[in-house]
XYZ file of C-alpha atoms in Angstrom:
484
model
C 5.276 19.024 23.067
C 8.375 18.463 20.577
C 7.410 19.827 17.071
C 10.703 20.223 14.831
C 9.399 20.102 11.747
C 12.147 22.206 10.181
C 14.540 19.965 11.882
C 16.009 17.536 9.019
C 15.853 14.137 11.042
C 14.606 15.225 13.784
C 11.283 13.020 14.447
C 13.286 9.983 12.720
C 16.346 10.142 14.929
C 14.343 10.305 18.172
C 12.067 6.866 17.102
C 14.954 5.482 15.729
C 17.101 6.474 19.359
C 13.885 5.140 21.528
C 13.774 2.119 19.570
C 17.851 1.186 19.938
C 18.125 2.327 23.929
C 15.233 1.385 25.921
C 15.772 -1.512 27.783
C 13.894 -4.067 29.320
C 14.985 -2.350 32.979
C 13.265 0.904 31.712
C 10.020 -1.358 31.219
C 7.357 -0.748 34.184
C 5.804 -3.928 35.324
C 2.797 -2.689 33.821
C 4.484 -2.758 30.595
C 6.094 -6.097 30.557
C 2.974 -7.351 31.743
C 0.922 -5.406 28.702
C 3.795 -6.915 26.699
C 2.780 -10.484 27.497
C -0.512 -9.935 26.975
C -0.366 -8.621 24.025
C 2.016 -11.810 23.129
C -0.542 -14.178 23.818
C -3.631 -12.925 22.411
C -1.304 -12.288 19.478
C -0.419 -16.197 19.876
C -3.795 -17.183 19.928
C -5.156 -15.399 16.972
C -2.596 -16.481 14.748
C -2.767 -20.597 15.990
C -7.292 -19.724 15.625
C -6.182 -17.882 12.291
C -4.365 -20.818 10.723
C -7.212 -22.447 8.621
C -9.056 -19.540 7.544
C -9.617 -19.740 3.473
C -6.781 -16.610 3.262
C -4.409 -18.003 5.468
C -4.215 -21.777 3.387
C -3.734 -19.826 0.224
C -1.104 -17.931 1.249
C 0.887 -20.329 3.165
C 1.126 -22.820 0.438
C 2.211 -19.888 -1.905
C 4.949 -18.236 0.866
C 6.593 -21.766 1.799
C 6.913 -23.287 -1.863
C 10.644 -23.561 -2.275
C 10.873 -21.205 1.186
C 15.068 -21.870 1.620
C 17.129 -21.835 4.952
C 15.320 -23.017 7.829
C 15.685 -20.389 10.398
C 12.487 -20.179 12.281
C 8.921 -21.966 12.496
C 5.367 -21.553 10.888
C 2.738 -21.714 13.871
C 1.225 -24.722 14.080
C 2.044 -27.299 10.822
C 6.045 -26.507 12.121
C 7.811 -25.964 8.756
C 11.038 -24.296 9.308
C 11.841 -21.578 7.258
C 13.801 -18.220 6.820
C 13.146 -15.916 9.588
C 11.306 -13.325 7.539
C 9.153 -15.831 5.564
C 7.999 -17.426 8.794
C 7.011 -14.022 10.301
C 4.869 -12.967 7.051
C 3.012 -16.226 7.323
C 2.358 -16.174 10.829
C 1.245 -12.656 10.411
C -1.032 -13.135 8.281
C -2.512 -15.853 10.108
C -2.507 -12.950 13.700
C -5.122 -11.000 11.332
C -6.888 -13.461 9.185
C -9.654 -13.453 12.017
C -9.943 -10.302 12.485
C -9.547 -10.954 16.626
C -6.216 -9.142 17.484
C -6.012 -5.927 19.172
C -6.686 -2.583 18.084
C -5.037 0.435 19.288
C -7.431 3.434 20.374
C -9.467 2.608 17.345
C -6.677 3.325 14.996
C -6.112 -0.173 13.338
C -4.426 -3.520 14.417
C -0.615 -3.641 15.374
C 0.341 -6.490 16.920
C 0.264 -8.762 13.997
C 3.386 -6.883 12.506
C 4.998 -7.165 15.733
C 4.659 -10.566 17.670
C 5.205 -12.828 14.709
C 8.518 -11.026 13.507
C 9.637 -10.466 16.786
C 9.225 -14.198 17.699
C 10.508 -15.707 14.065
C 14.253 -13.434 14.534
C 14.495 -14.216 18.063
C 14.280 -17.926 16.824
C 16.177 -17.680 14.089
C 18.998 -15.716 16.563
C 18.577 -17.532 19.574
C 17.523 -14.585 21.594
C 16.167 -14.342 24.908
C 12.872 -14.404 26.577
C 13.864 -10.454 27.672
C 14.752 -9.475 24.758
C 11.832 -10.803 23.189
C 9.731 -8.640 25.682
C 11.644 -5.703 25.801
C 11.458 -5.686 21.355
C 7.511 -6.003 21.313
C 7.101 -3.408 24.308
C 9.163 -0.814 21.599
C 8.508 -1.714 18.479
C 4.553 -1.839 19.489
C 5.363 1.501 20.879
C 7.402 3.306 17.529
C 4.374 1.999 15.460
C 1.677 2.797 17.168
C 3.039 6.646 18.051
C 3.668 6.693 13.834
C -0.194 5.448 13.311
C -1.489 7.715 15.978
C 0.320 10.511 14.342
C -1.862 10.115 11.046
C -5.335 11.514 10.966
C -6.988 9.582 8.103
C -10.690 10.138 8.684
C -12.793 13.243 7.395
C -15.473 14.651 9.076
C -18.413 16.895 7.613
C -20.294 20.017 9.086
C -23.271 17.629 9.881
C -20.842 14.906 11.617
C -20.685 12.212 8.907
C -18.078 10.484 9.503
C -15.687 9.722 5.778
C -13.004 7.759 4.808
C -10.043 9.584 3.480
C -9.671 8.189 -0.159
C -5.804 7.784 0.684
C -4.917 5.371 4.056
C -4.189 2.763 5.765
C -2.168 0.295 8.138
C 0.982 0.476 6.526
C 2.881 2.288 9.536
C 2.315 -1.133 11.149
C 5.353 -1.967 8.846
C 7.706 -0.054 11.107
C 6.344 -2.316 14.176
C 8.397 -5.574 12.387
C 11.388 -3.232 11.764
C 12.013 -2.303 15.003
C 11.635 -5.703 17.070
C 13.957 -7.182 14.171
C 16.543 -4.557 14.436
C 16.813 -4.514 18.054
C 17.032 -8.061 17.998
C 19.644 -7.626 15.248
C 21.525 -5.139 17.407
C 21.210 -2.340 14.905
C 22.909 1.212 15.890
C 20.889 3.960 16.317
C 21.973 5.428 12.856
C 21.342 2.143 11.594
C 17.679 1.787 12.853
C 17.135 5.165 11.230
C 18.338 3.699 7.692
C 16.130 0.386 8.639
C 13.187 3.203 9.035
C 13.741 5.155 5.952
C 13.964 1.945 3.754
C 10.491 1.151 5.630
C 8.871 4.257 4.570
C 10.224 3.377 1.052
C 8.944 -0.307 0.858
C 6.079 -0.528 2.638
C 2.894 -1.650 0.797
C 0.556 1.155 -0.531
C -1.995 2.026 1.795
C -4.914 0.783 0.835
C -7.622 1.040 3.753
C -8.960 4.372 1.920
C -10.148 1.935 -1.089
C -10.705 -0.975 1.266
C -13.488 0.996 3.446
C -15.705 1.326 0.397
C -15.749 -1.963 -0.982
C -18.614 -3.897 -0.541
C -19.520 -7.872 -0.117
C -17.279 -9.658 -1.138
C -14.643 -8.320 0.193
C -11.074 -9.108 -0.680
C -8.743 -11.335 1.413
C -6.366 -8.841 1.321
C -8.391 -6.900 4.018
C -7.186 -3.239 4.904
C -3.420 -3.796 4.509
C -1.379 -7.655 3.977
C 0.285 -7.389 7.442
C 2.313 -10.380 5.757
C 4.042 -7.741 3.572
C 4.464 -5.379 6.415
C 6.080 -8.375 8.275
C 8.828 -9.014 5.891
C 8.894 -5.757 4.713
C 10.320 -4.903 8.565
C 12.744 -7.469 8.624
C 14.149 -7.050 5.502
C 14.742 -3.485 5.746
C 16.438 -4.357 9.288
C 18.204 -6.633 7.628
C 19.504 -4.049 4.540
C 20.316 -1.349 7.194
C 22.463 -3.644 9.025
C 24.331 -4.681 6.179
C 25.071 -0.919 4.948
C 22.060 -0.078 2.598
C 21.524 3.174 3.243
C 17.538 4.767 3.350
C 15.892 8.001 3.998
C 17.037 8.973 7.622
C 14.253 12.124 7.484
C 11.300 9.519 6.377
C 9.174 10.882 9.435
C 10.048 14.532 9.059
C 8.628 17.367 7.496
C 5.306 18.124 5.487
C 6.655 15.678 2.694
C 7.239 13.173 5.641
C 5.593 9.269 5.996
C 2.307 10.962 7.238
C 1.602 12.585 3.879
C 2.614 9.491 1.749
C -0.042 8.248 4.007
C -2.713 10.075 2.824
C -3.433 11.723 6.068
C -5.134 15.020 6.535
C -2.232 16.321 9.280
C 0.074 15.346 11.627
C -0.717 14.837 15.007
C 2.944 15.513 15.929
C 3.084 15.109 19.532
C 1.621 11.551 18.808
C 5.402 10.325 18.424
C 6.873 12.079 21.515
C 4.999 12.871 24.022
C 5.883 10.705 27.161
C 8.534 9.052 25.266
C 10.193 6.153 27.287
C 7.527 6.597 30.257
C 4.210 5.706 28.336
C 4.168 2.707 26.493
C 1.364 2.543 23.670
C 1.071 -1.306 24.363
C -0.348 -0.618 27.480
C -3.386 1.055 26.047
C -4.506 -1.411 23.661
C -7.531 -2.839 23.373
C -8.356 -6.817 23.439
C -11.241 -7.918 21.580
C -12.834 -10.934 22.750
C -14.844 -11.382 19.447
C -13.334 -12.366 16.351
C -14.664 -8.773 14.937
C -13.908 -5.867 13.674
C -13.697 -2.912 16.492
C -16.468 -0.767 15.693
C -19.472 -4.481 16.262
C -17.477 -4.833 19.337
C -19.641 -3.013 21.722
C -22.965 -4.326 20.192
C -21.623 -7.386 20.333
C -20.839 -7.283 24.037
C -24.370 -5.401 24.667
C -26.494 -8.217 22.603
C -24.672 -11.020 24.538
C -25.498 -9.396 27.824
C -28.781 -9.165 27.048
C -29.055 -12.065 25.700
C -27.726 -14.033 28.604
C -29.415 -11.655 31.169
C -32.550 -11.964 29.519
C -32.057 -16.090 29.146
C -32.951 -15.419 25.588
C -32.603 -18.857 23.305
C -32.198 -17.046 19.179
C -35.526 -18.691 18.325
C -37.108 -16.600 21.072
C -35.615 -13.596 19.872
C -37.901 -11.419 17.291
C -35.552 -8.565 16.214
C -32.576 -6.780 17.465
C -31.869 -3.286 16.681
C -28.298 -1.318 16.700
C -27.597 2.205 16.653
C -24.000 2.584 15.621
C -21.428 5.702 14.419
C -22.011 6.698 10.749
C -18.328 4.970 10.882
C -19.311 1.518 10.694
C -22.499 2.477 7.796
C -19.380 4.061 5.916
C -18.172 0.725 5.682
C -21.295 -1.142 5.025
C -20.795 -3.197 8.385
C -24.805 -2.451 8.710
C -25.189 -4.933 5.454
C -26.365 -8.985 6.072
C -24.505 -9.895 2.919
C -22.102 -12.265 3.707
C -20.255 -14.172 0.942
C -17.089 -14.714 2.308
C -15.471 -15.704 5.289
C -13.880 -12.042 5.133
C -17.244 -10.488 4.467
C -18.176 -12.010 8.179
C -15.846 -10.128 10.636
C -17.287 -6.896 9.841
C -21.225 -7.344 8.907
C -22.973 -6.544 12.145
C -26.181 -8.563 11.648
C -23.697 -11.359 11.108
C -21.932 -11.437 13.531
C -24.838 -10.936 16.204
C -26.412 -13.773 14.286
C -23.135 -15.512 15.123
C -23.653 -14.712 19.321
C -27.322 -15.254 19.462
C -26.817 -19.125 17.180
C -23.023 -20.089 18.383
C -22.935 -18.411 21.214
C -19.364 -18.412 22.910
C -16.949 -17.343 19.905
C -14.213 -19.636 18.369
C -12.141 -19.631 15.105
C -14.843 -21.627 14.012
C -16.923 -18.466 13.945
C -14.923 -17.699 10.749
C -15.311 -20.853 8.417
C -16.867 -21.649 4.818
C -19.667 -23.703 7.010
C -20.317 -20.507 9.322
C -21.180 -18.730 5.790
C -22.901 -21.839 4.788
C -25.103 -21.878 8.015
C -29.142 -21.208 7.308
C -29.672 -20.192 10.626
C -27.319 -17.543 10.644
C -28.824 -15.768 7.640
C -32.336 -16.149 8.674
C -30.672 -14.683 12.012
C -29.327 -12.090 10.180
C -32.720 -10.795 8.721
C -33.907 -9.650 11.830
C -30.962 -7.595 12.887
C -31.362 -3.739 12.234
C -28.520 -1.323 12.190
C -28.706 2.452 11.954
C -26.333 5.437 12.501
C -26.766 6.247 16.198
C -27.479 10.354 15.459
C -26.775 11.493 19.191
C -23.798 10.689 19.101
C -22.332 12.226 15.846
C -21.485 15.688 17.746
C -19.110 13.998 19.864
C -17.599 11.546 17.838
C -16.877 14.648 15.033
C -15.333 16.632 17.686
C -13.117 13.403 18.650
C -12.208 13.068 14.992
C -11.581 16.636 14.364
C -9.095 17.175 17.450
C -7.465 13.392 17.264
C -7.679 12.395 13.557
C -10.068 8.993 15.506
C -11.982 8.316 17.961
C -11.818 6.527 21.671
C -15.250 5.430 22.150
C -18.164 3.528 20.279
C -21.259 4.929 21.321
C -23.738 1.628 20.741
C -27.128 1.148 21.472
C -28.495 -2.279 21.219
C -32.233 -3.140 21.891
C -33.469 -7.155 21.894
C -37.234 -7.347 21.034
C -39.375 -10.800 21.605
C -42.972 -10.983 21.928
C -44.159 -7.901 23.730
C -41.057 -7.230 25.603
C -38.054 -5.228 24.697
C -34.988 -4.701 26.340
C -31.768 -1.813 25.537
C -28.680 -1.541 27.019
C -26.000 0.956 25.734
C -22.252 2.004 25.586
C -19.361 4.237 24.840
C -16.346 1.210 25.043
C -16.506 -2.182 24.246
C -14.970 -4.696 27.231
C -11.335 -5.012 26.527
C -10.553 -1.347 25.801
C -7.316 -1.048 27.705
C -7.934 3.038 27.854
C -11.124 3.161 29.503
C -11.591 2.988 32.946
C -13.648 -0.707 34.181
C -13.385 -1.351 31.037
C -10.132 -3.905 30.776
C -9.731 -7.614 29.998
C -8.695 -9.644 32.770
C -6.036 -12.064 32.583
C -8.316 -15.200 32.722
C -10.734 -13.807 29.687
C -7.522 -13.514 27.901
C -6.606 -16.672 28.689
C -9.955 -17.980 27.714
C -9.836 -16.293 24.769
C -6.346 -18.339 23.896
C -7.616 -21.455 24.696
C -11.133 -21.212 22.865
C -9.137 -20.076 19.624
C -6.209 -22.866 20.233
C -8.476 -25.690 20.773
C -8.526 -27.041 17.486
C -5.033 -26.868 16.144
C -3.116 -27.793 19.759
C -3.451 -30.052 22.551
C -4.950 -28.706 25.846
C -1.152 -29.589 27.142
C 0.205 -27.086 24.772
C -2.288 -24.416 25.159
C -1.671 -24.655 28.745
C 2.079 -24.771 27.921
C 1.796 -21.779 26.406
C 0.269 -19.734 28.235
C 2.454 -20.215 31.409
C 5.808 -19.788 29.165
C 4.500 -16.146 27.825
C 3.314 -15.162 31.482
C 6.955 -16.232 32.499
C 8.706 -14.516 29.402
C 11.087 -11.667 30.952
C 12.615 -15.173 32.473
C 12.989 -17.948 29.743
C 16.507 -18.162 28.469
C 15.232 -18.243 24.799
C 12.387 -18.919 22.922
C 12.363 -22.585 21.898
C 10.121 -24.069 24.382
C 7.734 -21.411 23.362
C 7.902 -22.580 19.613
C 7.662 -26.157 20.595
C 4.199 -25.597 22.510
C 2.842 -23.950 18.983
C 3.173 -26.670 17.043
C 0.795 -29.323 16.505
C 1.507 -32.648 17.570
C 1.787 -35.369 14.674
């Protein structure tokens, strides 16, 4: 394990060098395949999230008087400066909370794929250049995020969110993808990483996790800001602006700025260049917080296997890790679209009443649907006490958990059915849980169906599958603009 806290700039230099010098030829086939899956999933989430209320507000504000037509806003087709297009599209990608999750530590692709696509369109970059930038940008940011321990755990196993913490580390993903596509040197990338550390948004996750309904549209971090910060940092470094080239190092490094209890230095460098974190990220097949994924999987399977309609279900009992309760995810109170993405009772009601997930799950119409409120009143959520010891061990050792031990019991008349799981289907690091390509394509089609034609969606899926062979990204971008 590398660990040279005392050597100024060591980790910052290692990350910058990895960001700049890794070529697509060094990426294994599985890493390229995983990267294409991340691109597809994130674009589907962005198109599906275009008409969430927060997306409409942010797009209206950011696109007013935007300026030079360098890159494209998804669905609408407006052309604006690359940093603004990335900012708007990144918000879209997170708006449904349907995008990937890296080892339960947070979302990352929303600040990697949209910036990469916008800058690639602006500069005329090739498909291989886009693939390599996404793979490496995701890897660098994920390693920085995984090095930060931001959850506290008491002696009795109770999980507490650290007062200061969040996902601002995702900004480094945008920095690296933009910097690579701009052709930064290693020294310039060091400066860009330092500039990002000085301009990344405040870590608000610790506060966010303690806010009950109504939850703010900012959620746990503004991906629009993270993307724009990253691109601007790369542009500034390219032009000679100097940043802190030791930002990731020492006992006052970025991890401390993030409110982390400690830094897992090995997460930054172990397997660097051989193990790419995008290979291990989780794809969510439901638009909801990852802590709710196993519950949704288990409930949907029980409902399907037992042939039960929503009206035939009298009650649903769900046991979840303490972390979900700490975040008020047991509450059925849903006043906004954002609330709906984090309320397990509401999410279970959506699965029971609406069935197959789509972008319509998180809409004002769904929030107002009395059928969902009535079903949610039948869902009882409590702490999975049996899971506390293992969760405590994982949090102490790693600062994050790779499991979400969940038990679901469905009651109908005198009968009841119970199922449990430690993982959600789609968790890429868990054996037997990886979502297959057909499932991800199906998800993308469902999320895009309200905005793009079936032919456009098919074209998008085909182009992404062959992304490393595309001469540019213009055909892909064109497939993501709604027909007039």
